[in-house]
């Protein structure tokens, strides 16, 4: 079975993970580990401090006191999520983080947001193989409910992703995008 650092090296390099027996065993193992933590977090009541502790265990990162998450939360890996300070994740989110999900400071993530970092090979003979690309979320980003962020997308500081948007390409800082696929609507008003 592949070790965690071997999996992360492949995913973080953007290399193809050939789904041989070792890779399948490793992916299943880390998926089950993530499910154990998220099931405990999702199906028992925990106050915010307890949720923060469980999420820290899931992602192997110490989180600041301002981190908040409303459950349920789902991930099939959990070991490649990286959070800044003062992040809020609302209920029902699903993070497929093998390729890396990097979230900046002061980010608001709405209900049922999906972040997917994996693709499969196009060739049907190799379709099970995985290709990972990171998602990078800047500081002070607001992602609306039911938005989907696809592999390889970078969202600039201060951007707003409208509810229900499917983000297939990079979003410039202080921009609002909406639709399927998401398109530029206008710049964020920054005057007070």
PDB file of C-alpha atoms in Angstrom:
ATOM      1  CA  UNK A   1       0.000   0.000   0.000  1.00  0.00           C
ATOM      2  CA  UNK A   2       1.203   3.524  -0.793  1.00  0.00           C
ATOM      3  CA  UNK A   3       2.079   5.673   2.223  1.00  0.00           C
ATOM      4  CA  UNK A   4       0.377   9.041   2.734  1.00  0.00           C
ATOM      5  CA  UNK A   5       3.475  11.026   1.745  1.00  0.00           C
ATOM      6  CA  UNK A   6       3.765   8.989  -1.488  1.00  0.00           C
ATOM      7  CA  UNK A   7       0.119   9.714  -2.356  1.00  0.00           C
ATOM      8  CA  UNK A   8       0.516  13.410  -1.566  1.00  0.00           C
ATOM      9  CA  UNK A   9       3.683  13.613  -3.694  1.00  0.00           C
ATOM     10  CA  UNK A  10       1.786  12.196  -6.693  1.00  0.00           C
ATOM     11  CA  UNK A  11      -1.298  14.351  -6.142  1.00  0.00           C
ATOM     12  CA  UNK A  12       0.626  17.581  -5.435  1.00  0.00           C
ATOM     13  CA  UNK A  13       2.842  17.107  -8.511  1.00  0.00           C
ATOM     14  CA  UNK A  14      -0.232  16.745 -10.733  1.00  0.00           C
ATOM     15  CA  UNK A  15       0.947  13.320 -11.820  1.00  0.00           C
ATOM     16  CA  UNK A  16      -1.477  10.576 -12.783  1.00  0.00           C
ATOM     17  CA  UNK A  17      -2.207   8.091 -10.017  1.00  0.00           C
ATOM     18  CA  UNK A  18      -2.429   4.732 -11.757  1.00  0.00           C
ATOM     19  CA  UNK A  19      -5.116   2.843  -9.883  1.00  0.00           C
ATOM     20  CA  UNK A  20      -3.265  -0.425  -9.363  1.00  0.00           C
ATOM     21  CA  UNK A  21      -3.843  -2.599  -6.280  1.00  0.00           C
ATOM     22  CA  UNK A  22      -1.502  -0.503  -4.069  1.00  0.00           C
ATOM     23  CA  UNK A  23      -3.181   2.758  -5.081  1.00  0.00           C
ATOM     24  CA  UNK A  24      -6.693   1.385  -4.595  1.00  0.00           C
ATOM     25  CA  UNK A  25      -5.775   0.053  -1.136  1.00  0.00           C
ATOM     26  CA  UNK A  26      -4.254   3.405  -0.141  1.00  0.00           C
ATOM     27  CA  UNK A  27      -7.183   5.453  -1.434  1.00  0.00           C
ATOM     28  CA  UNK A  28      -9.657   3.172   0.336  1.00  0.00           C
ATOM     29  CA  UNK A  29      -7.657   3.298   3.581  1.00  0.00           C
ATOM     30  CA  UNK A  30      -7.484   7.118   3.729  1.00  0.00           C
ATOM     31  CA  UNK A  31     -11.109   7.427   2.649  1.00  0.00           C
ATOM     32  CA  UNK A  32     -12.194   5.177   5.519  1.00  0.00           C
ATOM     33  CA  UNK A  33     -10.022   7.177   7.961  1.00  0.00           C
ATOM     34  CA  UNK A  34     -11.711  10.409   6.812  1.00  0.00           C
ATOM     35  CA  UNK A  35     -15.153   8.778   7.076  1.00  0.00           C
ATOM     36  CA  UNK A  36     -14.475   7.702  10.668  1.00  0.00           C
ATOM     37  CA  UNK A  37     -13.741  11.292  11.704  1.00  0.00           C
ATOM     38  CA  UNK A  38     -16.528  12.905   9.670  1.00  0.00           C
ATOM     39  CA  UNK A  39     -19.124  10.370  10.822  1.00  0.00           C
ATOM     40  CA  UNK A  40     -18.216  11.164  14.421  1.00  0.00           C
ATOM     41  CA  UNK A  41     -18.402  14.870  13.654  1.00  0.00           C
ATOM     42  CA  UNK A  42     -21.645  14.673  11.649  1.00  0.00           C
ATOM     43  CA  UNK A  43     -23.809  12.231  13.580  1.00  0.00           C
ATOM     44  CA  UNK A  44     -23.165  13.305  17.170  1.00  0.00           C
ATOM     45  CA  UNK A  45     -23.730  16.766  18.577  1.00  0.00           C
ATOM     46  CA  UNK A  46     -20.518  18.727  19.124  1.00  0.00           C
ATOM     47  CA  UNK A  47     -20.083  22.336  20.150  1.00  0.00           C
ATOM     48  CA  UNK A  48     -17.884  24.599  18.007  1.00  0.00           C
ATOM     49  CA  UNK A  49     -14.723  23.855  19.997  1.00  0.00           C
ATOM     50  CA  UNK A  50     -15.244  20.085  19.652  1.00  0.00           C
ATOM     51  CA  UNK A  51     -15.903  20.446  15.903  1.00  0.00           C
ATOM     52  CA  UNK A  52     -12.742  22.515  15.546  1.00  0.00           C
ATOM     53  CA  UNK A  53     -10.755  19.786  17.315  1.00  0.00           C
ATOM     54  CA  UNK A  54     -12.217  17.028  15.112  1.00  0.00           C
ATOM     55  CA  UNK A  55     -11.596  19.045  11.942  1.00  0.00           C
ATOM     56  CA  UNK A  56      -8.003  19.689  13.073  1.00  0.00           C
ATOM     57  CA  UNK A  57      -7.571  15.936  13.457  1.00  0.00           C
ATOM     58  CA  UNK A  58      -9.075  15.332  10.021  1.00  0.00           C
ATOM     59  CA  UNK A  59      -6.738  17.720   8.197  1.00  0.00           C
ATOM     60  CA  UNK A  60      -3.718  17.389  10.542  1.00  0.00           C
ATOM     61  CA  UNK A  61      -3.561  21.159  11.040  1.00  0.00           C
ATOM     62  CA  UNK A  62      -4.031  23.239  14.173  1.00  0.00           C
ATOM     63  CA  UNK A  63      -6.895  25.683  13.573  1.00  0.00           C
ATOM     64  CA  UNK A  64      -7.398  29.147  15.056  1.00  0.00           C
ATOM     65  CA  UNK A  65     -10.205  29.879  17.521  1.00  0.00           C
ATOM     66  CA  UNK A  66     -12.207  31.736  14.848  1.00  0.00           C
ATOM     67  CA  UNK A  67     -12.557  28.657  12.614  1.00  0.00           C
ATOM     68  CA  UNK A  68     -16.197  27.537  12.457  1.00  0.00           C
ATOM     69  CA  UNK A  69     -17.873  24.647  10.713  1.00  0.00           C
ATOM     70  CA  UNK A  70     -21.526  23.649  10.673  1.00  0.00           C
ATOM     71  CA  UNK A  71     -22.125  19.968  10.072  1.00  0.00           C
ATOM     72  CA  UNK A  72     -22.589  17.785   8.201  1.00  0.00           C
ATOM     73  CA  UNK A  73     -19.292  17.987   6.287  1.00  0.00           C
ATOM     74  CA  UNK A  74     -17.991  15.357   3.871  1.00  0.00           C
ATOM     75  CA  UNK A  75     -14.600  14.503   2.412  1.00  0.00           C
ATOM     76  CA  UNK A  76     -13.150  11.352   0.911  1.00  0.00           C
ATOM     77  CA  UNK A  77      -9.543  12.163   1.871  1.00  0.00           C
ATOM     78  CA  UNK A  78      -9.098  15.070   4.292  1.00  0.00           C
ATOM     79  CA  UNK A  79      -5.297  15.118   4.281  1.00  0.00           C
ATOM     80  CA  UNK A  80      -4.815  17.853   1.671  1.00  0.00           C
ATOM     81  CA  UNK A  81      -7.046  20.641   3.029  1.00  0.00           C
ATOM     82  CA  UNK A  82      -5.154  23.755   4.167  1.00  0.00           C
ATOM     83  CA  UNK A  83      -6.987  26.581   5.960  1.00  0.00           C
ATOM     84  CA  UNK A  84      -6.081  30.165   6.777  1.00  0.00           C
ATOM     85  CA  UNK A  85      -7.468  32.125   9.720  1.00  0.00           C
ATOM     86  CA  UNK A  86     -11.135  32.883  10.433  1.00  0.00           C
ATOM     87  CA  UNK A  87     -12.648  30.437   7.927  1.00  0.00           C
ATOM     88  CA  UNK A  88     -16.358  29.563   8.056  1.00  0.00           C
ATOM     89  CA  UNK A  89     -17.705  26.401   6.368  1.00  0.00           C
ATOM     90  CA  UNK A  90     -21.494  26.061   6.351  1.00  0.00           C
ATOM     91  CA  UNK A  91     -23.456  22.796   6.475  1.00  0.00           C
ATOM     92  CA  UNK A  92     -23.476  20.188   3.728  1.00  0.00           C
ATOM     93  CA  UNK A  93     -20.132  20.970   2.070  1.00  0.00           C
ATOM     94  CA  UNK A  94     -18.233  18.278   0.182  1.00  0.00           C
ATOM     95  CA  UNK A  95     -14.465  18.605  -0.336  1.00  0.00           C
ATOM     96  CA  UNK A  96     -12.695  16.157  -2.650  1.00  0.00           C
ATOM     97  CA  UNK A  97      -9.246  17.345  -1.608  1.00  0.00           C
ATOM     98  CA  UNK A  98      -6.721  14.860  -2.990  1.00  0.00           C
ATOM     99  CA  UNK A  99      -5.265  17.540  -5.297  1.00  0.00           C
ATOM    100  CA  UNK A 100      -5.099  20.101  -2.503  1.00  0.00           C
ATOM    101  CA  UNK A 101      -7.605  22.694  -1.331  1.00  0.00           C
ATOM    102  CA  UNK A 102      -5.923  25.877  -0.117  1.00  0.00           C
ATOM    103  CA  UNK A 103      -8.246  28.368   1.585  1.00  0.00           C
ATOM    104  CA  UNK A 104      -7.049  31.827   2.658  1.00  0.00           C
ATOM    105  CA  UNK A 105      -8.051  34.034   5.590  1.00  0.00           C
ATOM    106  CA  UNK A 106     -11.562  35.371   6.288  1.00  0.00           C
ATOM    107  CA  UNK A 107     -13.299  33.052   3.806  1.00  0.00           C
ATOM    108  CA  UNK A 108     -17.048  32.322   3.916  1.00  0.00           C
ATOM    109  CA  UNK A 109     -18.242  29.078   2.342  1.00  0.00           C
ATOM    110  CA  UNK A 110     -22.008  28.629   1.951  1.00  0.00           C
ATOM    111  CA  UNK A 111     -24.238  25.575   2.286  1.00  0.00           C
ATOM    112  CA  UNK A 112     -23.594  22.551   0.064  1.00  0.00           C
ATOM    113  CA  UNK A 113     -20.493  23.888  -1.674  1.00  0.00           C
ATOM    114  CA  UNK A 114     -18.574  21.224  -3.618  1.00  0.00           C
ATOM    115  CA  UNK A 115     -14.831  21.507  -4.217  1.00  0.00           C
ATOM    116  CA  UNK A 116     -13.530  18.777  -6.522  1.00  0.00           C
ATOM    117  CA  UNK A 117      -9.804  18.403  -7.253  1.00  0.00           C
ATOM    118  CA  UNK A 118      -9.824  15.128  -9.201  1.00  0.00           C
ATOM    119  CA  UNK A 119     -10.299  14.212 -12.825  1.00  0.00           C
ATOM    120  CA  UNK A 120     -10.146  10.811 -14.488  1.00  0.00           C
ATOM    121  CA  UNK A 121      -8.248   9.956 -17.636  1.00  0.00           C
ATOM    122  CA  UNK A 122     -10.332  10.455 -20.758  1.00  0.00           C
ATOM    123  CA  UNK A 123      -9.305   7.152 -22.359  1.00  0.00           C
ATOM    124  CA  UNK A 124     -11.924   4.567 -21.270  1.00  0.00           C
ATOM    125  CA  UNK A 125      -9.192   1.931 -20.899  1.00  0.00           C
ATOM    126  CA  UNK A 126      -7.527   4.064 -18.202  1.00  0.00           C
ATOM    127  CA  UNK A 127     -10.615   5.845 -16.855  1.00  0.00           C
ATOM    128  CA  UNK A 128     -10.064   4.736 -13.237  1.00  0.00           C
ATOM    129  CA  UNK A 129      -6.710   6.566 -13.064  1.00  0.00           C
ATOM    130  CA  UNK A 130      -6.782   9.843 -11.134  1.00  0.00           C
ATOM    131  CA  UNK A 131      -5.316  13.210 -12.097  1.00  0.00           C
ATOM    132  CA  UNK A 132      -5.328  15.846  -9.361  1.00  0.00           C
ATOM    133  CA  UNK A 133      -5.236  19.640  -9.642  1.00  0.00           C
ATOM    134  CA  UNK A 134      -5.353  22.050  -6.663  1.00  0.00           C
ATOM    135  CA  UNK A 135      -8.028  24.576  -5.821  1.00  0.00           C
ATOM    136  CA  UNK A 136      -6.727  27.872  -4.423  1.00  0.00           C
ATOM    137  CA  UNK A 137      -9.108  30.244  -2.628  1.00  0.00           C
ATOM    138  CA  UNK A 138      -7.766  33.718  -1.793  1.00  0.00           C
ATOM    139  CA  UNK A 139      -8.445  35.871   1.263  1.00  0.00           C
ATOM    140  CA  UNK A 140     -11.888  37.361   1.995  1.00  0.00           C
ATOM    141  CA  UNK A 141     -13.647  35.214  -0.611  1.00  0.00           C
ATOM    142  CA  UNK A 142     -17.372  34.491  -0.303  1.00  0.00           C
ATOM    143  CA  UNK A 143     -18.630  31.296  -1.966  1.00  0.00           C
ATOM    144  CA  UNK A 144     -22.423  31.098  -2.194  1.00  0.00           C
ATOM    145  CA  UNK A 145     -24.560  28.064  -1.460  1.00  0.00           C
ATOM    146  CA  UNK A 146     -24.531  25.137  -3.906  1.00  0.00           C
ATOM    147  CA  UNK A 147     -21.534  26.455  -5.851  1.00  0.00           C
ATOM    148  CA  UNK A 148     -19.141  23.929  -7.381  1.00  0.00           C
ATOM    149  CA  UNK A 149     -15.427  24.671  -7.768  1.00  0.00           C
ATOM    150  CA  UNK A 150     -13.646  22.394 -10.256  1.00  0.00           C
ATOM    151  CA  UNK A 151     -10.029  21.146 -10.384  1.00  0.00           C
ATOM    152  CA  UNK A 152      -7.250  23.640 -10.994  1.00  0.00           C
ATOM    153  CA  UNK A 153      -9.279  26.783 -10.237  1.00  0.00           C
ATOM    154  CA  UNK A 154      -7.798  29.780  -8.425  1.00  0.00           C
ATOM    155  CA  UNK A 155     -10.169  32.336  -6.905  1.00  0.00           C
ATOM    156  CA  UNK A 156      -8.605  35.738  -6.232  1.00  0.00           C
ATOM    157  CA  UNK A 157      -8.833  37.763  -3.026  1.00  0.00           C
ATOM    158  CA  UNK A 158     -12.186  39.407  -2.326  1.00  0.00           C
ATOM    159  CA  UNK A 159     -14.092  37.528  -5.048  1.00  0.00           C
ATOM    160  CA  UNK A 160     -17.723  36.461  -4.733  1.00  0.00           C
ATOM    161  CA  UNK A 161     -18.958  33.187  -6.235  1.00  0.00           C
ATOM    162  CA  UNK A 162     -22.743  33.365  -6.692  1.00  0.00           C
ATOM    163  CA  UNK A 163     -25.007  30.639  -5.359  1.00  0.00           C
ATOM    164  CA  UNK A 164     -25.252  27.705  -7.740  1.00  0.00           C
ATOM    165  CA  UNK A 165     -22.266  28.772  -9.876  1.00  0.00           C
ATOM    166  CA  UNK A 166     -20.037  26.141 -11.470  1.00  0.00           C
ATOM    167  CA  UNK A 167     -16.529  27.599 -11.532  1.00  0.00           C
ATOM    168  CA  UNK A 168     -14.490  26.047 -14.337  1.00  0.00           C
ATOM    169  CA  UNK A 169     -11.727  28.674 -14.680  1.00  0.00           C
ATOM    170  CA  UNK A 170      -9.820  31.168 -12.563  1.00  0.00           C
ATOM    171  CA  UNK A 171     -11.642  34.136 -10.997  1.00  0.00           C
ATOM    172  CA  UNK A 172      -9.852  37.481 -10.721  1.00  0.00           C
ATOM    173  CA  UNK A 173      -9.651  39.245  -7.382  1.00  0.00           C
ATOM    174  CA  UNK A 174     -12.634  41.379  -6.341  1.00  0.00           C
ATOM    175  CA  UNK A 175     -14.798  39.894  -9.109  1.00  0.00           C
ATOM    176  CA  UNK A 176     -18.307  38.489  -8.926  1.00  0.00           C
ATOM    177  CA  UNK A 177     -19.043  35.422 -11.054  1.00  0.00           C
ATOM    178  CA  UNK A 178     -22.304  33.537 -11.569  1.00  0.00           C
ATOM    179  CA  UNK A 179     -23.891  30.894 -13.768  1.00  0.00           C
ATOM    180  CA  UNK A 180     -23.109  27.537 -15.324  1.00  0.00           C
ATOM    181  CA  UNK A 181     -20.345  27.781 -16.293  1.00  0.00           C
ATOM    182  CA  UNK A 182     -19.548  30.789 -14.103  1.00  0.00           C
ATOM    183  CA  UNK A 183     -19.000  34.039 -15.977  1.00  0.00           C
ATOM    184  CA  UNK A 184     -17.837  37.480 -14.866  1.00  0.00           C
ATOM    185  CA  UNK A 185     -20.729  39.699 -13.705  1.00  0.00           C
ATOM    186  CA  UNK A 186     -18.974  42.775 -12.318  1.00  0.00           C
ATOM    187  CA  UNK A 187     -16.313  43.970  -9.906  1.00  0.00           C
ATOM    188  CA  UNK A 188     -17.009  43.968  -6.146  1.00  0.00           C
ATOM    189  CA  UNK A 189     -17.952  47.378  -4.711  1.00  0.00           C
ATOM    190  CA  UNK A 190     -15.200  48.230  -2.228  1.00  0.00           C
ATOM    191  CA  UNK A 191     -16.171  51.788  -1.165  1.00  0.00           C
ATOM    192  CA  UNK A 192     -17.713  52.223   2.247  1.00  0.00           C
TER     193      UNK A 192
END
